[in-house]
């Protein structure tokens, strides 16, 4: 998810400026996030666009079992808008209440009710942690995230189908994930591998996406890579642009599972995953179908709308001035406070401009033409975070491809169709069924 804001930053006088004589440097700041910081997301509850989108995000998990409308609205009513500590306290309270309710149900042998409470508690802990990343030394970033994972594991042990925590061999360590199976029969089925983007977690992907694929007969492998979830919080491994080095070990792992139909493996990336999965598919040709929701062609070109301003990022004095201005704005702007905090956190960047420089290699320019599998590029009509990116990616593809646009009129115009989980998953999985399960697809697989 990408947002763009413009502001003036004073620099040297024109006669002293060796970067073209600019009196002001106009830098377009990008926040790769799971939030649209523009005119508020559907004007939902808050006026602040960041708070509004995150409120819609947590409520949007309800169809998959990750939220309940009443308790979400009650929690939102306890939050002081723009106050990150208020956000944390309100969602932590709700998460603790649902966790306690789950424990009480389980003590009475009410396993179905207990697992429902645990799944919602997991999402509420994730939501509580969201705005903590302004202070990267805050221990609650890890402890609150860990509570969300712990509650999801409690849910998984009680689920009515197998959800198995897995460790995927990766370089000198492992990547965490979940293998969610339609049933315990061991039958080979098509596999959908799902990954998140800039700020999501593996647990969120279950109730946002995986649960819908399972109902259609797909086994699902969810994983977190560098810069995501546990991998950044505990293993301290930041994002990397060459995502094929991440996905290939995941596919290797999947092919060793007896439940996986090796001829039918699909890969889906959400939000910033809309860059990561096409990049991987350009090199990993065992993928049969790839879904980018929403598609990202060149992340850095969104960060730097004006190429002429690039020298400012490489000039120590100019970049220091930019950093000072950004830090000042972060004090009063929740969107910038979170976005740059999370950018530095997940990219292991030392400053806002360091993070911006680190986005440079994240482009599909020289690799999009190498993709061979069927591609679905998804866009949302009202997604102002990365306007035009999905269409640029689509235009660069040479493989079989389809462009899928969701509209505001149908209530699905927000980034990644937040708030429209049923419609979004239905249309996307219908497309996937046509590539993996239709009579024509079965003939092609023989």
CSV table of C-alpha atoms in Angstrom, one decimal:
chain,number,residue,atom,x,y,z
A,1,UNK,CA,0.0,0.0,0.0
A,2,UNK,CA,1.5,3.3,-0.9
A,3,UNK,CA,0.5,6.9,0.0
A,4,UNK,CA,2.1,10.1,-1.3
A,5,UNK,CA,2.4,13.4,0.4
A,6,UNK,CA,4.2,16.5,-0.7
A,7,UNK,CA,5.8,19.1,1.5
A,8,UNK,CA,8.6,21.7,1.2
A,9,UNK,CA,11.9,21.2,2.8
A,10,UNK,CA,14.3,24.2,3.1
A,11,UNK,CA,17.7,23.6,1.8
A,12,UNK,CA,20.7,25.7,0.9
A,13,UNK,CA,20.4,29.0,-0.9
A,14,UNK,CA,20.3,28.7,-4.7
A,15,UNK,CA,23.8,30.0,-5.2
A,16,UNK,CA,25.1,27.4,-2.7
A,17,UNK,CA,23.0,24.6,-4.0
A,18,UNK,CA,25.0,22.2,-6.2
A,19,UNK,CA,21.9,20.1,-7.0
A,20,UNK,CA,20.3,22.5,-9.5
A,21,UNK,CA,19.7,25.7,-7.7
A,22,UNK,CA,16.4,24.8,-6.0
A,23,UNK,CA,15.3,27.0,-3.1
A,24,UNK,CA,13.0,24.2,-1.9
A,25,UNK,CA,13.3,20.4,-2.3
A,26,UNK,CA,9.9,18.9,-2.8
A,27,UNK,CA,10.0,15.3,-1.7
A,28,UNK,CA,7.1,12.9,-2.2
A,29,UNK,CA,7.0,10.8,0.9
A,30,UNK,CA,5.7,7.3,0.6
A,31,UNK,CA,4.3,5.1,3.3
A,32,UNK,CA,4.1,1.5,2.2
A,33,UNK,CA,1.4,0.4,4.6
A,34,UNK,CA,-1.9,-1.4,4.9
A,35,UNK,CA,-3.6,1.9,5.2
A,36,UNK,CA,-4.8,4.6,2.8
A,37,UNK,CA,-3.8,8.0,4.1
A,38,UNK,CA,-6.1,10.1,2.0
A,39,UNK,CA,-9.6,11.4,2.3
A,40,UNK,CA,-10.7,8.9,5.0
A,41,UNK,CA,-11.4,5.3,4.1
A,42,UNK,CA,-15.1,5.4,3.4
A,43,UNK,CA,-15.2,8.1,6.2
A,44,UNK,CA,-15.3,5.2,8.6
A,45,UNK,CA,-15.6,6.3,12.2
A,46,UNK,CA,-12.5,8.6,12.4
A,47,UNK,CA,-11.6,11.7,10.4
A,48,UNK,CA,-7.9,10.8,10.5
A,49,UNK,CA,-7.4,8.7,7.3
A,50,UNK,CA,-4.9,6.3,9.0
A,51,UNK,CA,-7.1,5.6,12.0
A,52,UNK,CA,-10.2,5.3,9.7
A,53,UNK,CA,-8.6,2.7,7.4
A,54,UNK,CA,-7.3,0.7,10.3
A,55,UNK,CA,-10.7,0.7,11.9
A,56,UNK,CA,-12.2,-0.5,8.6
A,57,UNK,CA,-9.4,-3.1,8.4
A,58,UNK,CA,-10.2,-4.7,11.7
A,59,UNK,CA,-14.0,-4.7,11.1
A,60,UNK,CA,-13.4,-6.1,7.6
A,61,UNK,CA,-12.1,-9.3,9.2
A,62,UNK,CA,-15.5,-10.2,10.5
A,63,UNK,CA,-16.6,-12.5,7.5
A,64,UNK,CA,-13.6,-14.7,8.1
A,65,UNK,CA,-14.2,-14.9,11.9
A,66,UNK,CA,-11.6,-12.3,12.9
A,67,UNK,CA,-13.9,-9.7,14.4
A,68,UNK,CA,-17.5,-9.0,15.5
A,69,UNK,CA,-19.1,-5.7,14.6
A,70,UNK,CA,-20.5,-4.8,18.0
A,71,UNK,CA,-17.2,-5.3,20.0
A,72,UNK,CA,-15.3,-3.4,17.3
A,73,UNK,CA,-17.6,-0.4,17.5
A,74,UNK,CA,-17.5,-0.4,21.3
A,75,UNK,CA,-13.7,-0.5,21.2
A,76,UNK,CA,-13.5,2.3,18.6
A,77,UNK,CA,-15.6,4.4,21.0
A,78,UNK,CA,-12.9,4.2,23.6
A,79,UNK,CA,-10.2,5.6,21.3
A,80,UNK,CA,-9.0,9.2,21.3
A,81,UNK,CA,-8.4,10.0,17.6
A,82,UNK,CA,-4.7,10.4,16.8
A,83,UNK,CA,-3.6,9.2,20.2
A,84,UNK,CA,-1.5,6.0,19.6
A,85,UNK,CA,-1.5,5.0,23.2
A,86,UNK,CA,-5.3,5.3,23.4
A,87,UNK,CA,-5.5,3.0,20.3
A,88,UNK,CA,-3.2,0.5,22.0
A,89,UNK,CA,-5.0,0.5,25.3
A,90,UNK,CA,-8.5,0.2,23.8
A,91,UNK,CA,-7.6,-2.8,21.6
A,92,UNK,CA,-5.5,-4.5,24.2
A,93,UNK,CA,-8.5,-4.3,26.6
A,94,UNK,CA,-10.8,-5.9,24.1
A,95,UNK,CA,-8.2,-8.6,23.2
A,96,UNK,CA,-7.7,-9.5,26.8
A,97,UNK,CA,-11.5,-9.7,27.3
A,98,UNK,CA,-11.9,-12.1,24.3
A,99,UNK,CA,-8.9,-14.1,25.4
A,100,UNK,CA,-10.4,-14.5,28.9
A,101,UNK,CA,-13.7,-15.5,27.4
A,102,UNK,CA,-12.0,-18.1,25.3
A,103,UNK,CA,-10.3,-19.5,28.4
A,104,UNK,CA,-13.5,-19.7,30.3
A,105,UNK,CA,-15.3,-21.5,27.4
A,106,UNK,CA,-12.4,-24.0,27.1
A,107,UNK,CA,-12.5,-24.7,30.8
A,108,UNK,CA,-16.1,-25.7,30.4
A,109,UNK,CA,-15.4,-27.8,27.4
A,110,UNK,CA,-17.0,-25.4,24.9
A,111,UNK,CA,-14.4,-25.8,22.2
A,112,UNK,CA,-16.3,-24.2,19.4
A,113,UNK,CA,-17.0,-21.0,21.4
A,114,UNK,CA,-13.4,-21.0,22.7
A,115,UNK,CA,-11.8,-21.1,19.2
A,116,UNK,CA,-14.1,-18.3,18.0
A,117,UNK,CA,-13.0,-16.1,20.9
A,118,UNK,CA,-9.3,-16.9,20.4
A,119,UNK,CA,-9.4,-16.0,16.7
A,120,UNK,CA,-10.9,-12.6,17.3
A,121,UNK,CA,-8.5,-12.0,20.2
A,122,UNK,CA,-5.6,-12.7,17.9
A,123,UNK,CA,-6.8,-10.0,15.5
A,124,UNK,CA,-7.4,-7.5,18.3
A,125,UNK,CA,-3.9,-8.0,19.6
A,126,UNK,CA,-2.5,-7.5,16.1
A,127,UNK,CA,-4.6,-4.3,15.9
A,128,UNK,CA,-3.4,-3.1,19.3
A,129,UNK,CA,0.3,-3.3,18.2
A,130,UNK,CA,-0.2,-1.5,14.9
A,131,UNK,CA,0.7,2.1,16.0
A,132,UNK,CA,3.6,1.1,18.3
A,133,UNK,CA,6.2,1.3,15.6
A,134,UNK,CA,7.1,4.9,16.1
A,135,UNK,CA,9.4,3.9,18.9
A,136,UNK,CA,11.3,0.9,17.6
A,137,UNK,CA,12.7,0.2,21.0
A,138,UNK,CA,9.2,-0.3,22.5
A,139,UNK,CA,9.2,-3.9,23.8
A,140,UNK,CA,5.4,-4.0,23.3
A,141,UNK,CA,6.0,-4.4,19.5
A,142,UNK,CA,7.2,-7.9,20.2
A,143,UNK,CA,5.2,-8.8,23.3
A,144,UNK,CA,1.8,-7.7,21.8
A,145,UNK,CA,2.5,-9.3,18.4
A,146,UNK,CA,3.5,-12.5,20.3
A,147,UNK,CA,0.2,-12.5,22.2
A,148,UNK,CA,-1.6,-12.4,18.9
A,149,UNK,CA,0.3,-15.3,17.5
A,150,UNK,CA,-0.2,-17.3,20.8
A,151,UNK,CA,-4.0,-16.8,20.6
A,152,UNK,CA,-4.0,-17.9,16.9
A,153,UNK,CA,-2.2,-21.1,17.9
A,154,UNK,CA,-4.8,-21.7,20.6
A,155,UNK,CA,-7.4,-21.3,17.8
A,156,UNK,CA,-5.6,-23.5,15.4
A,157,UNK,CA,-5.5,-26.4,18.0
A,158,UNK,CA,-9.3,-26.2,18.2
A,159,UNK,CA,-10.1,-25.7,14.6
A,160,UNK,CA,-12.4,-28.0,12.7
A,161,UNK,CA,-9.7,-28.7,10.1
A,162,UNK,CA,-5.9,-29.1,10.3
A,163,UNK,CA,-3.9,-25.9,10.8
A,164,UNK,CA,-0.3,-26.9,11.3
A,165,UNK,CA,2.5,-24.5,12.3
A,166,UNK,CA,5.5,-25.1,10.0
A,167,UNK,CA,9.1,-24.0,9.9
A,168,UNK,CA,10.3,-23.6,6.3
A,169,UNK,CA,14.1,-24.1,5.8
A,170,UNK,CA,15.5,-20.8,4.6
A,171,UNK,CA,19.2,-20.0,4.3
A,172,UNK,CA,20.7,-20.5,7.8
A,173,UNK,CA,17.4,-20.3,9.6
A,174,UNK,CA,13.7,-21.0,9.0
A,175,UNK,CA,10.6,-19.0,7.9
A,176,UNK,CA,7.4,-19.4,10.0
A,177,UNK,CA,4.1,-20.4,8.5
A,178,UNK,CA,0.9,-22.4,8.7
A,179,UNK,CA,-0.2,-25.3,6.5
A,180,UNK,CA,-4.0,-25.2,6.5
A,181,UNK,CA,-5.6,-28.3,5.1
A,182,UNK,CA,-9.2,-28.9,3.9
A,183,UNK,CA,-9.2,-32.1,5.9
A,184,UNK,CA,-6.9,-34.7,7.4
A,185,UNK,CA,-7.2,-37.2,4.7
A,186,UNK,CA,-3.8,-36.6,3.1
A,187,UNK,CA,-5.5,-36.2,-0.3
A,188,UNK,CA,-3.5,-34.3,-2.9
A,189,UNK,CA,-5.2,-30.9,-3.6
A,190,UNK,CA,-4.3,-27.7,-5.4
A,191,UNK,CA,-2.2,-25.5,-3.1
A,192,UNK,CA,-2.5,-21.7,-2.7
A,193,UNK,CA,0.5,-20.1,-1.1
A,194,UNK,CA,-0.4,-16.7,0.4
A,195,UNK,CA,1.9,-14.0,1.8
A,196,UNK,CA,1.3,-10.6,3.2
A,197,UNK,CA,3.1,-7.3,2.5
A,198,UNK,CA,4.5,-4.3,4.3
A,199,UNK,CA,2.8,-4.7,7.7
A,200,UNK,CA,0.5,-7.7,7.9
A,201,UNK,CA,1.0,-11.0,9.7
A,202,UNK,CA,0.5,-14.7,8.7
A,203,UNK,CA,-2.3,-15.0,11.3
A,204,UNK,CA,-4.2,-12.1,9.6
A,205,UNK,CA,-4.0,-13.9,6.2
A,206,UNK,CA,-5.9,-16.9,7.6
A,207,UNK,CA,-9.2,-15.0,8.4
A,208,UNK,CA,-8.7,-12.5,5.5
A,209,UNK,CA,-8.0,-15.0,2.7
A,210,UNK,CA,-7.2,-18.6,3.6
A,211,UNK,CA,-10.5,-19.5,5.1
A,212,UNK,CA,-12.3,-18.7,1.8
A,213,UNK,CA,-9.8,-20.8,-0.2
A,214,UNK,CA,-10.2,-23.7,2.1
A,215,UNK,CA,-14.0,-23.7,1.6
A,216,UNK,CA,-13.3,-24.2,-2.2
A,217,UNK,CA,-11.1,-27.2,-1.7
A,218,UNK,CA,-7.6,-25.6,-1.7
A,219,UNK,CA,-5.0,-26.5,0.8
A,220,UNK,CA,-3.3,-23.2,1.9
A,221,UNK,CA,0.3,-22.5,2.9
A,222,UNK,CA,0.7,-19.1,4.6
A,223,UNK,CA,4.2,-17.9,5.3
A,224,UNK,CA,6.2,-14.8,6.5
A,225,UNK,CA,9.4,-13.8,4.8
A,226,UNK,CA,12.1,-11.2,5.6
A,227,UNK,CA,10.6,-7.9,6.9
A,228,UNK,CA,7.4,-9.5,8.0
A,229,UNK,CA,5.9,-10.9,11.2
A,230,UNK,CA,8.2,-13.0,13.3
A,231,UNK,CA,11.0,-12.8,10.8
A,232,UNK,CA,11.6,-9.1,11.5
A,233,UNK,CA,10.5,-8.9,15.1
A,234,UNK,CA,12.4,-11.9,16.5
A,235,UNK,CA,14.8,-12.9,13.7
A,236,UNK,CA,15.7,-9.4,12.8
A,237,UNK,CA,15.8,-10.1,9.0
A,238,UNK,CA,14.7,-7.1,6.9
A,239,UNK,CA,13.0,-6.9,3.5
A,240,UNK,CA,14.9,-7.8,0.4
A,241,UNK,CA,14.1,-7.0,-3.2
A,242,UNK,CA,15.1,-10.3,-4.8
A,243,UNK,CA,12.1,-12.2,-3.4
A,244,UNK,CA,12.7,-15.3,-5.5
A,245,UNK,CA,15.3,-16.2,-2.9
A,246,UNK,CA,12.4,-16.4,-0.4
A,247,UNK,CA,9.7,-18.1,-2.5
A,248,UNK,CA,11.9,-20.8,-4.0
A,249,UNK,CA,12.6,-22.4,-0.6
A,250,UNK,CA,8.8,-22.1,0.2
A,251,UNK,CA,8.0,-24.0,-3.0
A,252,UNK,CA,10.6,-26.6,-2.2
A,253,UNK,CA,9.0,-27.1,1.1
A,254,UNK,CA,5.5,-27.4,-0.4
A,255,UNK,CA,6.6,-30.0,-2.9
A,256,UNK,CA,7.7,-32.3,-0.1
A,257,UNK,CA,4.2,-32.4,1.4
A,258,UNK,CA,2.1,-35.4,0.4
A,259,UNK,CA,-1.1,-33.2,0.5
A,260,UNK,CA,0.2,-31.0,-2.4
A,261,UNK,CA,-0.7,-31.5,-6.0
A,262,UNK,CA,2.7,-30.4,-7.5
A,263,UNK,CA,1.1,-29.5,-10.9
A,264,UNK,CA,-1.3,-27.0,-9.2
A,265,UNK,CA,0.6,-24.5,-7.1
A,266,UNK,CA,-0.6,-20.8,-7.0
A,267,UNK,CA,1.0,-17.8,-5.3
A,268,UNK,CA,-0.9,-14.8,-4.0
A,269,UNK,CA,0.6,-11.6,-2.6
A,270,UNK,CA,-1.4,-9.0,-0.7
A,271,UNK,CA,-0.6,-5.2,-0.7
A,272,UNK,CA,3.2,-4.8,-0.9
A,273,UNK,CA,3.1,-8.5,-1.7
A,274,UNK,CA,1.9,-7.3,-5.1
A,275,UNK,CA,5.5,-6.5,-5.9
A,276,UNK,CA,7.0,-9.5,-4.0
A,277,UNK,CA,5.1,-12.3,-5.7
A,278,UNK,CA,5.5,-11.2,-9.3
A,279,UNK,CA,9.2,-10.7,-8.7
A,280,UNK,CA,9.4,-14.2,-7.4
A,281,UNK,CA,7.3,-15.6,-10.2
A,282,UNK,CA,9.8,-14.1,-12.7
A,283,UNK,CA,12.4,-16.6,-11.5
A,284,UNK,CA,10.4,-19.4,-9.9
A,285,UNK,CA,8.6,-21.2,-12.7
A,286,UNK,CA,7.0,-24.0,-10.8
A,287,UNK,CA,4.2,-21.6,-9.9
A,288,UNK,CA,1.2,-22.2,-12.1
A,289,UNK,CA,-0.8,-19.1,-11.3
A,290,UNK,CA,0.1,-15.8,-9.6
A,291,UNK,CA,-2.2,-13.2,-8.0
A,292,UNK,CA,-0.9,-9.7,-7.2
A,293,UNK,CA,-3.5,-7.7,-5.1
A,294,UNK,CA,-2.7,-5.0,-5.8
A,295,UNK,CA,-0.1,-5.0,-8.4
A,296,UNK,CA,3.1,-3.0,-7.9
A,297,UNK,CA,5.4,-2.2,-10.8
A,298,UNK,CA,8.0,0.1,-9.4
A,299,UNK,CA,7.9,1.1,-5.7
A,300,UNK,CA,10.6,3.7,-5.8
A,301,UNK,CA,8.9,5.6,-8.7
A,302,UNK,CA,6.0,6.1,-6.4
A,303,UNK,CA,8.3,7.2,-3.6
A,304,UNK,CA,10.1,9.7,-5.9
A,305,UNK,CA,7.5,11.2,-8.2
A,306,UNK,CA,10.1,13.7,-9.4
A,307,UNK,CA,13.2,12.0,-10.7
A,308,UNK,CA,15.1,15.3,-10.5
A,309,UNK,CA,14.9,15.2,-6.7
A,310,UNK,CA,16.9,11.9,-6.6
A,311,UNK,CA,20.2,13.7,-5.9
A,312,UNK,CA,18.8,15.0,-2.6
A,313,UNK,CA,18.7,11.5,-1.2
A,314,UNK,CA,22.3,11.0,-2.0
A,315,UNK,CA,23.5,14.4,-0.7
A,316,UNK,CA,24.4,14.1,3.0
A,317,UNK,CA,23.4,17.7,3.9
A,318,UNK,CA,20.1,17.6,2.0
A,319,UNK,CA,19.1,14.2,3.3
A,320,UNK,CA,19.8,15.3,6.8
A,321,UNK,CA,17.5,18.3,6.3
A,322,UNK,CA,14.8,16.1,4.9
A,323,UNK,CA,15.1,13.7,7.9
A,324,UNK,CA,14.8,16.6,10.4
A,325,UNK,CA,11.6,17.8,8.7
A,326,UNK,CA,10.1,14.4,8.5
A,327,UNK,CA,10.8,13.7,12.2
A,328,UNK,CA,9.2,17.0,13.0
A,329,UNK,CA,6.1,16.2,11.0
A,330,UNK,CA,5.9,12.7,12.5
A,331,UNK,CA,5.2,14.3,15.9
A,332,UNK,CA,1.8,15.5,14.9
A,333,UNK,CA,0.9,13.3,11.9
A,334,UNK,CA,-0.2,9.7,12.8
A,335,UNK,CA,0.2,8.6,9.2
A,336,UNK,CA,3.8,9.7,8.8
A,337,UNK,CA,4.6,8.6,12.3
A,338,UNK,CA,3.5,5.1,11.6
A,339,UNK,CA,4.6,4.8,8.0
A,340,UNK,CA,8.2,6.0,8.4
A,341,UNK,CA,8.5,4.1,11.7
A,342,UNK,CA,7.4,0.9,10.1
A,343,UNK,CA,9.5,1.6,7.0
A,344,UNK,CA,12.7,1.9,9.0
A,345,UNK,CA,11.7,-1.1,11.1
A,346,UNK,CA,11.1,-3.5,8.3
A,347,UNK,CA,13.9,-2.3,6.0
A,348,UNK,CA,16.5,-1.9,8.8
A,349,UNK,CA,16.9,1.7,7.8
A,350,UNK,CA,18.7,4.3,9.9
A,351,UNK,CA,16.6,7.3,8.9
A,352,UNK,CA,13.6,8.2,6.7
A,353,UNK,CA,15.8,9.0,3.7
A,354,UNK,CA,17.8,5.8,4.2
A,355,UNK,CA,14.5,3.9,4.0
A,356,UNK,CA,13.6,5.8,0.8
A,357,UNK,CA,17.0,5.0,-0.8
A,358,UNK,CA,16.5,1.3,0.1
A,359,UNK,CA,13.3,1.2,-2.0
A,360,UNK,CA,15.3,1.8,-5.2
A,361,UNK,CA,15.8,-1.9,-6.2
A,362,UNK,CA,12.1,-2.7,-5.8
A,363,UNK,CA,11.1,-2.6,-9.5
A,364,UNK,CA,9.7,-5.1,-12.0
A,365,UNK,CA,11.2,-3.1,-14.9
A,366,UNK,CA,13.8,-5.6,-16.1
A,367,UNK,CA,12.1,-8.8,-14.9
A,368,UNK,CA,8.3,-8.6,-15.6
A,369,UNK,CA,8.8,-10.1,-19.0
A,370,UNK,CA,10.3,-13.3,-17.5
A,371,UNK,CA,7.1,-14.3,-15.9
A,372,UNK,CA,5.6,-17.4,-17.6
A,373,UNK,CA,2.6,-18.4,-15.4
A,374,UNK,CA,-0.9,-17.1,-15.6
A,375,UNK,CA,-1.1,-13.7,-13.9
A,376,UNK,CA,-4.0,-11.9,-12.2
A,377,UNK,CA,-3.3,-8.3,-11.5
A,378,UNK,CA,-5.8,-6.8,-9.1
A,379,UNK,CA,-6.6,-3.1,-8.6
A,380,UNK,CA,-9.0,-1.1,-6.5
A,381,UNK,CA,-10.7,2.0,-8.0
A,382,UNK,CA,-10.3,4.2,-5.0
A,383,UNK,CA,-6.8,3.0,-4.1
A,384,UNK,CA,-4.8,6.3,-4.1
A,385,UNK,CA,-1.8,4.7,-2.4
A,386,UNK,CA,-0.2,3.5,-5.7
A,387,UNK,CA,-2.2,4.9,-8.5
A,388,UNK,CA,-1.4,3.4,-11.9
A,389,UNK,CA,1.0,0.8,-10.5
A,390,UNK,CA,-1.2,-2.2,-11.2
A,391,UNK,CA,-1.8,-1.2,-14.8
A,392,UNK,CA,1.9,-0.6,-15.3
A,393,UNK,CA,2.6,-4.1,-14.1
A,394,UNK,CA,-0.1,-5.6,-16.2
A,395,UNK,CA,1.2,-3.8,-19.3
A,396,UNK,CA,4.7,-5.1,-18.8
A,397,UNK,CA,3.6,-8.8,-18.6
A,398,UNK,CA,4.1,-11.1,-21.5
A,399,UNK,CA,2.5,-14.2,-19.9
A,400,UNK,CA,-1.2,-15.0,-20.0
A,401,UNK,CA,-2.8,-12.3,-17.9
A,402,UNK,CA,-6.0,-10.7,-16.6
A,403,UNK,CA,-6.7,-7.4,-15.0
A,404,UNK,CA,-9.4,-7.3,-12.3
A,405,UNK,CA,-10.7,-3.9,-11.1
A,406,UNK,CA,-12.9,-3.6,-8.0
A,407,UNK,CA,-15.0,-0.4,-7.8
A,408,UNK,CA,-16.1,1.9,-5.1
A,409,UNK,CA,-19.7,1.5,-6.3
A,410,UNK,CA,-19.7,-2.1,-5.2
A,411,UNK,CA,-18.0,-1.2,-1.9
A,412,UNK,CA,-14.7,-2.7,-2.8
A,413,UNK,CA,-12.7,0.4,-3.9
A,414,UNK,CA,-10.4,0.5,-0.9
A,415,UNK,CA,-6.8,-0.8,-1.0
A,416,UNK,CA,-6.9,-4.6,-1.3
A,417,UNK,CA,-10.7,-4.3,-1.1
A,418,UNK,CA,-10.6,-3.8,2.7
A,419,UNK,CA,-14.1,-4.1,3.9
A,420,UNK,CA,-15.3,-6.3,1.0
A,421,UNK,CA,-13.7,-9.6,1.9
A,422,UNK,CA,-16.5,-11.8,0.6
A,423,UNK,CA,-16.8,-10.1,-2.8
A,424,UNK,CA,-13.0,-9.8,-3.2
A,425,UNK,CA,-12.2,-13.4,-2.4
A,426,UNK,CA,-15.2,-14.7,-4.5
A,427,UNK,CA,-14.0,-13.0,-7.7
A,428,UNK,CA,-10.3,-13.7,-7.2
A,429,UNK,CA,-10.9,-17.4,-6.3
A,430,UNK,CA,-13.3,-17.7,-9.2
A,431,UNK,CA,-10.4,-16.7,-11.5
A,432,UNK,CA,-8.1,-19.2,-9.7
A,433,UNK,CA,-10.7,-22.0,-10.1
A,434,UNK,CA,-10.6,-21.4,-13.8
A,435,UNK,CA,-6.8,-21.9,-13.9
A,436,UNK,CA,-6.6,-24.8,-11.4
A,437,UNK,CA,-9.8,-26.7,-11.3
A,438,UNK,CA,-11.8,-26.2,-14.5
A,439,UNK,CA,-12.2,-29.0,-17.1
A,440,UNK,CA,-9.8,-27.2,-19.4
A,441,UNK,CA,-7.2,-26.8,-16.6
A,442,UNK,CA,-7.4,-30.5,-15.8
A,443,UNK,CA,-6.8,-31.4,-19.5
A,444,UNK,CA,-3.8,-29.0,-19.5
A,445,UNK,CA,-2.4,-30.8,-16.4
A,446,UNK,CA,-2.4,-34.2,-18.0
